[in-house]
DNA sequence: GTCTATAGAACGATAGAC
DNA sequence: GTCTATCGTTCTATAGAC
């Protein structure tokens, strides 16, 4: 999936979607202050005023792009959780099942061909280095509720663990996921050719194992 | 430790050090393209031309600042490794000892009072979202050799593990460290007050446990 | 070495023609 | 809705007085 580009979309919608697509790629690579409306307009094959017409401002445009990227991933996360619940019935999920629901959807999204392999990973990385106020707000809005849903699931799985331990280790699991995504492009260099950075699927699988065992080691039983 | 501010330093050196200190804080908070020489000059209580006089360009100044911050941390890492080797004698180190040598020095540095609690963590986060070519170069230069030293130690500890597994999981350990540092400021919000983000020491300790167990779970024995 | 002044380019935003 | 032209601002960089 890319930004909606139905057969029925008007010319205006197409322009809008091209703007969002360019915004995604440039923001991922250079951050908010590195993104210029001129470059967005040029890559979108439209004019400088277009971004303002469709979104009102640079900030509003970036925010719109972020929303459209985060939403489907979070939806998929909820679906994965639901699928796991149906599979295990009344029993609590395993830590690994829960963290898979958190991590796998990003892998699926990266694997989709509409984005360069690096773009989404870089985009995710941006959302936690960009200090702009509006990014903070977005973060809270999109991940606040989601975190509580995952926390509830973890509480069910680890009923005797301290709240503090669960929060800390979910935080570490999420941090390691984001860190791994952000660092992924460095892997090939780093490993002197021993690991292939192209293999996103392998990263995701290894990440799930790493995070699940790290998590379980960190909570008091 | 801060930037060298010996009693013997000349006025020029003091200006230079003020510039580096301002650069550190602004770069950490806003990245390369968000840093302006005007703001650096203002915060350093000097003039706009000063940065160019001392460093030649904005890029050179940021690079100099990064070098001066990374060097003492990497030195401390080598010392920690050496101390661990002396303690265990001929036996290989444990995974946890090795990862402690990687992680603890950053915690020590953050704890030092010359920087705001967030600055160094943000700075580290920057080095892996900033896409500029010169950051990539710095990364390779400063961490390339260090990684191989840690890999050698890990090979000694896990002689029957595949190279690929060791690289992958060291990569994941480093990624989780960087991710945790970068995300640290979000912890308080995220945990709804259950975890105190002020407690860097606790993060470091939990991170060591998380990463060590994640690492060991990921390598074939 | 420190500073002022300014060149020269790029920025976000907007007015108004079509 | 799309586009050109341009305003006012801000940027890095530099020249030259002290």
Short mmCIF file of C-alpha atoms (C1' of nucleotides) in Angstrom, two decimals:
data_model
loop_
_atom_site.label_atom_id
_atom_site.label_comp_id
_atom_site.label_asym_id
_atom_site.label_seq_id
_atom_site.Cartn_x
_atom_site.Cartn_y
_atom_site.Cartn_z
CA UNK A 1 0.00 0.00 0.00
CA UNK A 2 1.04 3.51 -0.72
CA UNK A 3 -0.89 6.68 -0.17
CA UNK A 4 -4.34 6.04 -1.63
CA UNK A 5 -4.15 6.34 -5.38
CA UNK A 6 -7.48 4.95 -6.47
CA UNK A 7 -8.53 5.02 -10.04
CA UNK A 8 -11.17 7.54 -9.05
CA UNK A 9 -8.80 10.03 -7.44
CA UNK A 10 -8.98 13.52 -8.81
CA UNK A 11 -6.04 15.46 -10.08
CA UNK A 12 -5.93 17.38 -6.80
CA UNK A 13 -5.77 14.17 -4.80
CA UNK A 14 -2.99 12.90 -6.99
CA UNK A 15 -1.00 16.06 -6.42
CA UNK A 16 -1.63 15.77 -2.71
CA UNK A 17 -0.39 12.19 -2.67
CA UNK A 18 2.73 13.02 -4.62
CA UNK A 19 3.46 15.74 -2.08
CA UNK A 20 3.06 13.30 0.79
CA UNK A 21 5.28 10.75 -0.87
CA UNK A 22 8.08 13.24 -1.46
CA UNK A 23 7.67 14.53 2.08
CA UNK A 24 8.08 11.04 3.46
CA UNK A 25 11.29 10.37 1.63
CA UNK A 26 12.92 13.73 2.32
CA UNK A 27 11.84 13.88 5.96
CA UNK A 28 13.12 10.35 6.53
CA UNK A 29 16.50 11.25 5.12
CA UNK A 30 17.02 14.74 6.41
CA UNK A 31 14.55 15.51 9.20
CA UNK A 32 12.21 18.42 9.59
CA UNK A 33 14.65 21.28 9.29
CA UNK A 34 16.44 19.53 6.43
CA UNK A 35 13.23 19.32 4.42
CA UNK A 36 12.49 22.26 2.15
CA UNK A 37 9.22 22.96 0.41
CA UNK A 38 11.13 23.75 -2.74
CA UNK A 39 12.56 20.26 -2.93
CA UNK A 40 9.23 18.67 -2.10
CA UNK A 41 7.58 20.68 -4.87
CA UNK A 42 10.29 19.78 -7.35
CA UNK A 43 10.18 16.04 -6.61
CA UNK A 44 6.40 16.09 -6.70
CA UNK A 45 6.48 17.80 -10.08
CA UNK A 46 4.37 20.65 -8.85
CA UNK A 47 4.98 24.20 -7.68
CA UNK A 48 6.09 25.88 -4.51
CA UNK A 49 2.65 27.17 -3.55
CA UNK A 50 1.06 23.74 -3.85
CA UNK A 51 2.16 22.48 -0.43
CA UNK A 52 0.61 25.49 1.24
CA UNK A 53 -2.59 25.12 -0.70
CA UNK A 54 -3.05 21.47 0.26
CA UNK A 55 -1.80 21.47 3.84
CA UNK A 56 -1.52 25.06 5.02
CA UNK A 57 2.08 24.85 6.20
CA UNK A 58 5.23 22.75 6.15
CA UNK A 59 4.51 21.48 9.64
CA UNK A 60 0.95 20.43 8.83
CA UNK A 61 2.15 18.58 5.75
CA UNK A 62 4.76 16.57 7.65
CA UNK A 63 2.25 15.76 10.36
CA UNK A 64 -0.25 14.52 7.78
CA UNK A 65 2.40 12.30 6.23
CA UNK A 66 3.34 10.81 9.61
CA UNK A 67 -0.26 10.05 10.46
CA UNK A 68 -0.84 8.26 7.20
CA UNK A 69 2.21 6.07 7.74
CA UNK A 70 1.67 5.19 11.39
CA UNK A 71 -2.02 4.36 11.23
CA UNK A 72 -1.89 1.17 9.14
CA UNK A 73 1.01 -0.19 11.18
CA UNK A 74 -0.83 0.29 14.44
CA UNK A 75 -3.98 -1.25 12.99
CA UNK A 76 -2.00 -4.29 11.94
CA UNK A 77 -0.54 -4.51 15.45
CA UNK A 78 -3.99 -4.71 16.92
CA UNK A 79 -4.96 -7.37 14.41
CA UNK A 80 -1.89 -9.44 15.25
CA UNK A 81 -2.72 -9.26 18.93
CA UNK A 82 -6.27 -10.34 18.22
CA UNK A 83 -5.13 -13.24 16.05
CA UNK A 84 -2.81 -14.43 18.80
CA UNK A 85 -5.61 -14.22 21.36
CA UNK A 86 -7.88 -16.31 19.19
CA UNK A 87 -5.17 -18.90 18.69
CA UNK A 88 -4.38 -19.34 22.40
CA UNK A 89 -7.91 -19.13 23.69
CA UNK A 90 -8.19 -18.39 27.40
CA UNK A 91 -4.51 -18.78 28.22
CA UNK A 92 -2.37 -15.65 28.44
CA UNK A 93 -0.16 -15.00 25.44
CA UNK A 94 3.57 -15.65 25.62
CA UNK A 95 5.93 -12.70 25.84
CA UNK A 96 7.15 -13.56 22.39
CA UNK A 97 3.63 -13.51 20.93
CA UNK A 98 3.02 -10.07 22.40
CA UNK A 99 6.27 -8.60 21.16
CA UNK A 100 5.72 -10.18 17.76
CA UNK A 101 2.48 -8.28 17.46
CA UNK A 102 4.46 -5.13 18.17
CA UNK A 103 7.38 -5.81 15.86
CA UNK A 104 6.21 -7.90 12.89
CA UNK A 105 3.86 -5.28 11.39
CA UNK A 106 6.78 -2.91 10.87
CA UNK A 107 8.64 -5.67 9.09
CA UNK A 108 5.67 -6.32 6.84
CA UNK A 109 5.43 -2.64 6.02
CA UNK A 110 9.13 -2.36 5.22
CA UNK A 111 8.87 -5.38 2.95
CA UNK A 112 6.23 -3.69 0.84
CA UNK A 113 7.63 -2.45 -2.39
CA UNK A 114 6.23 1.05 -2.37
CA UNK A 115 9.03 2.35 -0.19
CA UNK A 116 12.74 2.06 -0.43
CA UNK A 117 14.02 -0.46 2.07
CA UNK A 118 15.45 2.26 4.22
CA UNK A 119 12.74 4.88 4.18
CA UNK A 120 10.38 3.50 6.79
CA UNK A 121 13.21 2.53 9.13
CA UNK A 122 14.65 6.02 8.85
CA UNK A 123 11.22 7.51 9.33
CA UNK A 124 10.71 5.62 12.54
CA UNK A 125 14.12 6.69 13.73
CA UNK A 126 13.20 10.31 13.05
CA UNK A 127 10.16 10.22 15.23
CA UNK A 128 12.37 9.88 18.22
CA UNK A 129 15.18 12.25 17.41
CA UNK A 130 13.10 15.10 16.09
CA UNK A 131 12.56 17.34 19.07
CA UNK A 132 9.84 19.46 17.54
CA UNK A 133 6.84 19.86 19.74
CA UNK A 134 4.41 18.59 17.13
CA UNK A 135 6.27 15.32 16.84
CA UNK A 136 6.07 14.81 20.59
CA UNK A 137 2.33 15.35 20.40
CA UNK A 138 1.95 12.91 17.56
CA UNK A 139 3.97 10.36 19.45
CA UNK A 140 1.75 10.63 22.49
CA UNK A 141 -1.41 10.50 20.45
CA UNK A 142 -0.46 7.50 18.36
CA UNK A 143 1.45 5.40 20.85
CA UNK A 144 -0.08 6.32 24.19
CA UNK A 145 -3.17 4.15 23.84
CA UNK A 146 -1.30 1.40 22.03
CA UNK A 147 1.21 1.07 24.85
CA UNK A 148 -1.52 0.59 27.41
CA UNK A 149 -3.10 -2.15 25.33
CA UNK A 150 0.21 -3.96 25.15
CA UNK A 151 0.80 -3.37 28.85
CA UNK A 152 -2.54 -5.00 29.68
CA UNK A 153 -1.57 -8.02 27.68
CA UNK A 154 1.82 -8.19 29.43
CA UNK A 155 0.15 -7.90 32.84
CA UNK A 156 -2.00 -10.90 31.98
CA UNK A 157 1.08 -12.89 30.97
CA UNK A 158 3.13 -11.82 33.98
CA UNK A 159 0.60 -11.36 36.78
CA UNK A 160 3.20 -11.49 39.54
CA UNK A 161 5.59 -8.93 38.09
CA UNK A 162 5.93 -5.36 39.31
CA UNK A 163 4.38 -2.61 37.22
CA UNK A 164 7.70 -0.82 37.20
CA UNK A 165 9.54 -3.81 35.79
CA UNK A 166 6.97 -4.33 33.07
CA UNK A 167 7.07 -0.68 32.00
CA UNK A 168 10.85 -0.56 32.04
CA UNK A 169 11.22 -3.67 29.96
CA UNK A 170 8.49 -2.82 27.47
CA UNK A 171 10.29 0.49 27.11
CA UNK A 172 13.56 -1.35 26.48
CA UNK A 173 11.88 -3.68 23.99
CA UNK A 174 10.42 -0.75 22.07
CA UNK A 175 13.71 1.12 22.25
CA UNK A 176 15.62 -1.83 20.88
CA UNK A 177 13.11 -2.18 18.06
CA UNK A 178 13.47 1.48 17.13
CA UNK A 179 17.23 1.37 17.55
CA UNK A 180 17.52 -1.70 15.36
CA UNK A 181 15.42 -0.09 12.64
CA UNK A 182 17.41 3.11 12.77
CA UNK A 183 20.75 1.34 12.76
CA UNK A 184 19.84 -1.22 10.14
CA UNK A 185 21.56 0.54 7.28
CA UNK A 186 24.85 0.35 9.18
CA UNK A 187 24.79 -3.40 9.63
CA UNK A 188 26.58 -4.37 6.44
CA UNK A 189 29.52 -2.07 7.12
CA UNK A 190 29.60 -2.96 10.74
CA UNK A 191 29.69 -6.70 10.20
CA UNK A 192 32.29 -6.47 7.42
CA UNK A 193 30.00 -8.32 5.08
CA UNK A 194 29.04 -11.10 7.50
CA UNK A 195 25.45 -9.90 7.66
CA UNK A 196 23.31 -8.79 4.78
CA UNK A 197 21.38 -5.66 5.53
CA UNK A 198 19.02 -6.43 2.68
CA UNK A 199 17.46 -9.14 4.75
CA UNK A 200 14.90 -7.20 6.73
CA UNK A 201 13.01 -10.36 7.53
CA UNK A 202 16.02 -11.80 9.30
CA UNK A 203 16.45 -8.65 11.35
CA UNK A 204 12.84 -8.78 12.44
CA UNK A 205 13.06 -12.42 13.46
CA UNK A 206 16.28 -11.93 15.37
CA UNK A 207 14.90 -8.83 16.98
CA UNK A 208 11.88 -10.72 18.30
CA UNK A 209 14.11 -13.33 19.91
CA UNK A 210 16.47 -10.70 21.32
CA UNK A 211 13.71 -8.54 22.76
CA UNK A 212 11.62 -11.39 24.19
CA UNK A 213 14.50 -12.89 26.10
CA UNK A 214 15.78 -9.49 27.18
CA UNK A 215 12.32 -8.66 28.43
CA UNK A 216 11.84 -11.85 30.39
CA UNK A 217 15.26 -11.55 32.01
CA UNK A 218 14.40 -8.09 33.26
CA UNK A 219 11.14 -8.75 35.11
CA UNK A 220 10.93 -10.28 38.55
CA UNK A 221 9.02 -13.51 38.41
CA UNK B 1 35.08 16.05 32.38
CA UNK B 2 34.11 18.88 30.11
CA UNK B 3 36.05 20.35 27.25
CA UNK B 4 39.54 21.09 28.57
CA UNK B 5 39.43 24.29 30.54
CA UNK B 6 42.80 24.30 32.22
CA UNK B 7 43.96 27.20 34.27
CA UNK B 8 46.54 27.84 31.59
CA UNK B 9 44.09 28.07 28.71
CA UNK B 10 44.30 31.23 26.68
CA UNK B 11 41.36 33.44 25.91
CA UNK B 12 41.22 31.91 22.42
CA UNK B 13 41.02 28.42 23.85
CA UNK B 14 38.25 29.49 26.18
CA UNK B 15 36.27 30.90 23.27
CA UNK B 16 36.85 27.71 21.35
CA UNK B 17 35.61 25.63 24.24
CA UNK B 18 32.53 27.74 24.70
CA UNK B 19 31.78 27.28 21.02
CA UNK B 20 32.12 23.51 21.32
CA UNK B 21 29.90 23.40 24.37
CA UNK B 22 27.14 25.40 22.69
CA UNK B 23 27.51 23.28 19.57
CA UNK B 24 27.05 20.12 21.60
CA UNK B 25 23.85 21.28 23.21
CA UNK B 26 22.25 22.71 20.09
CA UNK B 27 23.29 19.82 17.83
CA UNK B 28 21.96 17.33 20.37
CA UNK B 29 18.62 19.06 20.46
CA UNK B 30 18.12 20.05 16.87
CA UNK B 31 20.54 18.17 14.63
CA UNK B 32 22.90 19.49 12.02
CA UNK B 33 20.50 21.47 9.89
CA UNK B 34 18.74 22.80 12.97
CA UNK B 35 21.97 24.25 14.32
CA UNK B 36 22.75 27.79 13.26
CA UNK B 37 26.04 29.58 13.71
CA UNK B 38 24.15 32.60 14.95
CA UNK B 39 22.72 30.73 17.88
CA UNK B 40 26.05 29.10 18.66
CA UNK B 41 27.73 32.49 18.66
CA UNK B 42 25.06 34.00 20.84
CA UNK B 43 25.12 31.22 23.43
CA UNK B 44 28.93 31.28 23.44
CA UNK B 45 28.89 35.01 24.03
CA UNK B 46 31.01 35.64 20.98
CA UNK B 47 30.40 36.80 17.42
CA UNK B 48 29.22 35.22 14.20
CA UNK B 49 32.66 35.12 12.58
CA UNK B 50 34.24 33.32 15.52
CA UNK B 51 33.11 29.83 14.56
CA UNK B 52 34.63 30.20 11.14
CA UNK B 53 37.87 31.50 12.56
CA UNK B 54 38.29 28.60 14.97
CA UNK B 55 37.01 25.71 12.91
CA UNK B 56 36.74 26.82 9.29
CA UNK B 57 33.11 25.81 8.77
CA UNK B 58 29.95 24.70 10.53
CA UNK B 59 30.61 21.10 9.53
CA UNK B 60 34.17 21.09 10.86
CA UNK B 61 33.01 22.53 14.15
CA UNK B 62 30.36 19.87 14.68
CA UNK B 63 32.84 17.15 13.76
CA UNK B 64 35.36 18.48 16.25
CA UNK B 65 32.71 18.51 18.96
CA UNK B 66 31.71 14.92 18.22
CA UNK B 67 35.30 13.73 18.32
CA UNK B 68 35.90 15.35 21.67
CA UNK B 69 32.82 13.69 23.14
CA UNK B 70 33.30 10.20 21.75
CA UNK B 71 36.98 9.79 22.52
CA UNK B 72 36.84 9.66 26.33
CA UNK B 73 33.90 7.25 26.24
CA UNK B 74 35.72 4.85 23.96
CA UNK B 75 38.87 5.09 26.07
CA UNK B 76 36.85 4.21 29.13
CA UNK B 77 35.35 1.26 27.29
CA UNK B 78 38.80 -0.11 26.59
CA UNK B 79 39.76 0.38 30.23
CA UNK B 80 36.65 -1.47 31.41
CA UNK B 81 37.45 -4.36 29.13
CA UNK B 82 41.00 -4.46 30.43
CA UNK B 83 39.85 -4.36 34.05
CA UNK B 84 37.49 -7.25 33.42
CA UNK B 85 40.26 -9.25 31.77
CA UNK B 86 42.53 -8.73 34.75
CA UNK B 87 39.79 -9.81 37.11
CA UNK B 88 38.98 -13.05 35.31
CA UNK B 89 42.53 -14.01 34.42
CA UNK B 90 42.77 -16.61 31.65
CA UNK B 91 39.08 -17.45 31.49
CA UNK B 92 36.96 -15.81 28.81
CA UNK B 93 34.77 -12.94 30.01
CA UNK B 94 31.05 -13.42 30.42
CA UNK B 95 28.71 -11.86 27.87
CA UNK B 96 27.51 -9.54 30.58
CA UNK B 97 31.04 -8.35 31.41
CA UNK B 98 31.68 -7.57 27.76
CA UNK B 99 28.45 -5.66 27.26
CA UNK B 100 29.00 -3.82 30.52
CA UNK B 101 32.28 -2.52 29.17
CA UNK B 102 30.32 -1.25 26.19
CA UNK B 103 27.42 0.28 28.07
CA UNK B 104 28.59 1.47 31.50
CA UNK B 105 30.98 4.18 30.24
CA UNK B 106 28.09 6.02 28.61
CA UNK B 107 26.20 5.90 31.88
CA UNK B 108 29.20 7.31 33.72
CA UNK B 109 29.49 10.10 31.21
CA UNK B 110 25.81 10.98 31.44
CA UNK B 111 26.05 11.07 35.21
CA UNK B 112 28.75 13.72 35.07
CA UNK B 113 27.39 17.10 35.90
CA UNK B 114 28.86 19.06 33.02
CA UNK B 115 26.03 18.08 30.73
CA UNK B 116 22.32 18.16 31.12
CA UNK B 117 20.98 14.69 31.71
CA UNK B 118 19.55 14.56 28.24
CA UNK B 119 22.29 16.06 26.15
CA UNK B 120 24.59 13.10 25.76
CA UNK B 121 21.76 10.68 25.19
CA UNK B 122 20.34 12.95 22.50
CA UNK B 123 23.79 13.38 21.02
CA UNK B 124 24.23 9.65 20.69
CA UNK B 125 20.81 9.39 19.12
CA UNK B 126 21.79 12.02 16.58
CA UNK B 127 24.80 10.11 15.37
CA UNK B 128 22.51 7.53 13.92
CA UNK B 129 19.76 9.62 12.43
CA UNK B 130 21.91 12.32 10.91
CA UNK B 131 22.48 11.14 7.37
CA UNK B 132 25.24 13.58 6.52
CA UNK B 133 28.26 11.99 4.95
CA UNK B 134 30.66 13.35 7.53
CA UNK B 135 28.75 11.66 10.34
CA UNK B 136 28.96 8.34 8.56
CA UNK B 137 32.69 8.79 8.25
CA UNK B 138 33.04 9.65 11.89
CA UNK B 139 31.01 6.63 12.82
CA UNK B 140 33.22 4.31 10.85
CA UNK B 141 36.39 5.88 12.16
CA UNK B 142 35.41 5.83 15.82
CA UNK B 143 33.47 2.62 16.07
CA UNK B 144 34.96 0.40 13.38
CA UNK B 145 38.03 -0.60 15.37
CA UNK B 146 36.16 -0.71 18.65
CA UNK B 147 33.62 -3.16 17.27
CA UNK B 148 36.32 -5.55 16.18
CA UNK B 149 37.88 -5.47 19.65
CA UNK B 150 34.54 -6.32 21.21
CA UNK B 151 33.94 -8.98 18.58
CA UNK B 152 37.25 -10.65 19.43
CA UNK B 153 36.24 -10.75 23.06
CA UNK B 154 32.85 -12.23 22.16
CA UNK B 155 34.50 -14.86 19.96
CA UNK B 156 36.62 -15.94 22.90
CA UNK B 157 33.52 -16.21 25.10
CA UNK B 158 31.46 -18.03 22.48
CA UNK B 159 33.98 -20.07 20.47
CA UNK B 160 31.37 -22.36 18.97
CA UNK B 161 29.03 -19.66 17.72
CA UNK B 162 28.73 -18.58 14.12
CA UNK B 163 30.32 -15.29 13.09
CA UNK B 164 27.02 -14.22 11.61
CA UNK B 165 25.15 -14.76 14.87
CA UNK B 166 27.74 -12.88 16.88
CA UNK B 167 27.68 -9.90 14.53
CA UNK B 168 23.91 -9.81 14.40
CA UNK B 169 23.51 -9.89 18.11
CA UNK B 170 26.26 -7.43 18.88
CA UNK B 171 24.51 -5.18 16.39
CA UNK B 172 21.23 -5.67 18.22
CA UNK B 173 22.88 -5.02 21.59
CA UNK B 174 24.41 -1.79 20.32
CA UNK B 175 21.14 -0.80 18.67
CA UNK B 176 19.20 -1.37 21.85
CA UNK B 177 21.71 0.70 23.79
CA UNK B 178 21.42 3.58 21.34
CA UNK B 179 17.66 3.23 21.16
CA UNK B 180 17.32 3.24 24.93
CA UNK B 181 19.48 6.35 25.22
CA UNK B 182 17.54 8.13 22.52
CA UNK B 183 14.17 7.15 23.94
CA UNK B 184 15.07 7.79 27.54
CA UNK B 185 13.38 11.16 27.74
CA UNK B 186 10.08 9.56 26.75
CA UNK B 187 10.08 7.01 29.55
CA UNK B 188 8.30 9.09 32.17
CA UNK B 189 5.41 9.92 29.87
CA UNK B 190 5.29 6.44 28.50
CA UNK B 191 5.16 4.72 31.88
CA UNK B 192 2.58 7.15 33.28
CA UNK B 193 4.87 7.97 36.16
CA UNK B 194 5.74 4.38 37.04
CA UNK B 195 9.35 4.88 36.00
CA UNK B 196 11.52 7.85 36.78
CA UNK B 197 13.49 9.01 33.79
CA UNK B 198 15.87 10.84 36.10
CA UNK B 199 17.36 7.56 37.12
CA UNK B 200 19.95 7.04 34.43
CA UNK B 201 21.79 4.52 36.55
CA UNK B 202 18.74 2.30 36.68
CA UNK B 203 18.34 2.46 32.93
CA UNK B 204 21.95 1.44 32.42
CA UNK B 205 21.67 -1.50 34.80
CA UNK B 206 18.44 -2.71 33.27
CA UNK B 207 19.86 -2.28 29.81
CA UNK B 208 22.84 -4.47 30.61
CA UNK B 209 20.56 -7.27 31.79
CA UNK B 210 18.24 -6.86 28.82
CA UNK B 211 21.02 -6.82 26.23
CA UNK B 212 23.05 -9.66 27.75
CA UNK B 213 20.13 -12.05 27.84
CA UNK B 214 18.90 -10.93 24.44
CA UNK B 215 22.36 -11.53 23.04
CA UNK B 216 22.78 -14.99 24.53
CA UNK B 217 19.36 -16.09 23.33
CA UNK B 218 20.27 -15.11 19.79
CA UNK B 219 23.48 -17.05 19.26
CA UNK B 220 23.64 -20.73 18.50
CA UNK B 221 25.53 -22.51 21.22
"C1'" DG C 1 41.73 36.93 17.83
"C1'" DT C 2 37.76 39.55 18.11
"C1'" DC C 3 34.40 41.98 16.09
"C1'" DT C 4 30.97 44.64 12.65
"C1'" DA C 5 29.00 44.77 8.42
"C1'" DT C 6 27.40 42.71 4.58
"C1'" DA C 7 27.40 39.75 0.49
"C1'" DG C 8 24.93 36.07 -1.70
"C1'" DA C 9 21.97 32.32 -1.44
"C1'" DA C 10 18.01 29.77 0.37
"C1'" DC C 11 14.13 29.65 3.22
"C1'" DG C 12 8.64 29.67 4.34
"C1'" DA C 13 4.92 32.06 3.11
"C1'" DT C 14 1.62 34.64 0.23
"C1'" DA C 15 -0.74 37.58 -3.34
"C1'" DG C 16 -2.83 37.41 -7.51
"C1'" DA C 17 -3.16 35.85 -12.58
"C1'" DC C 18 -5.14 32.12 -14.97
"C1'" DG D 1 -6.23 24.02 -8.22
"C1'" DT D 2 -2.25 25.35 -10.41
"C1'" DC D 3 1.18 28.39 -11.14
"C1'" DT D 4 4.59 32.66 -11.23
"C1'" DA D 5 6.52 36.25 -8.91
"C1'" DT D 6 8.05 38.15 -4.96
"C1'" DC D 7 8.17 39.64 0.02
"C1'" DG D 8 10.56 39.47 4.29
"C1'" DT D 9 13.52 36.59 6.85
"C1'" DT D 10 17.32 33.84 7.92
"C1'" DC D 11 21.15 31.31 6.72
"C1'" DT D 12 26.56 30.40 5.91
"C1'" DA D 13 30.40 32.62 4.78
"C1'" DT D 14 33.69 36.39 4.28
"C1'" DA D 15 35.99 40.96 3.98
"C1'" DG D 16 38.19 44.25 6.57
"C1'" DA D 17 38.61 47.46 10.82
"C1'" DC D 18 40.64 47.17 15.22
#
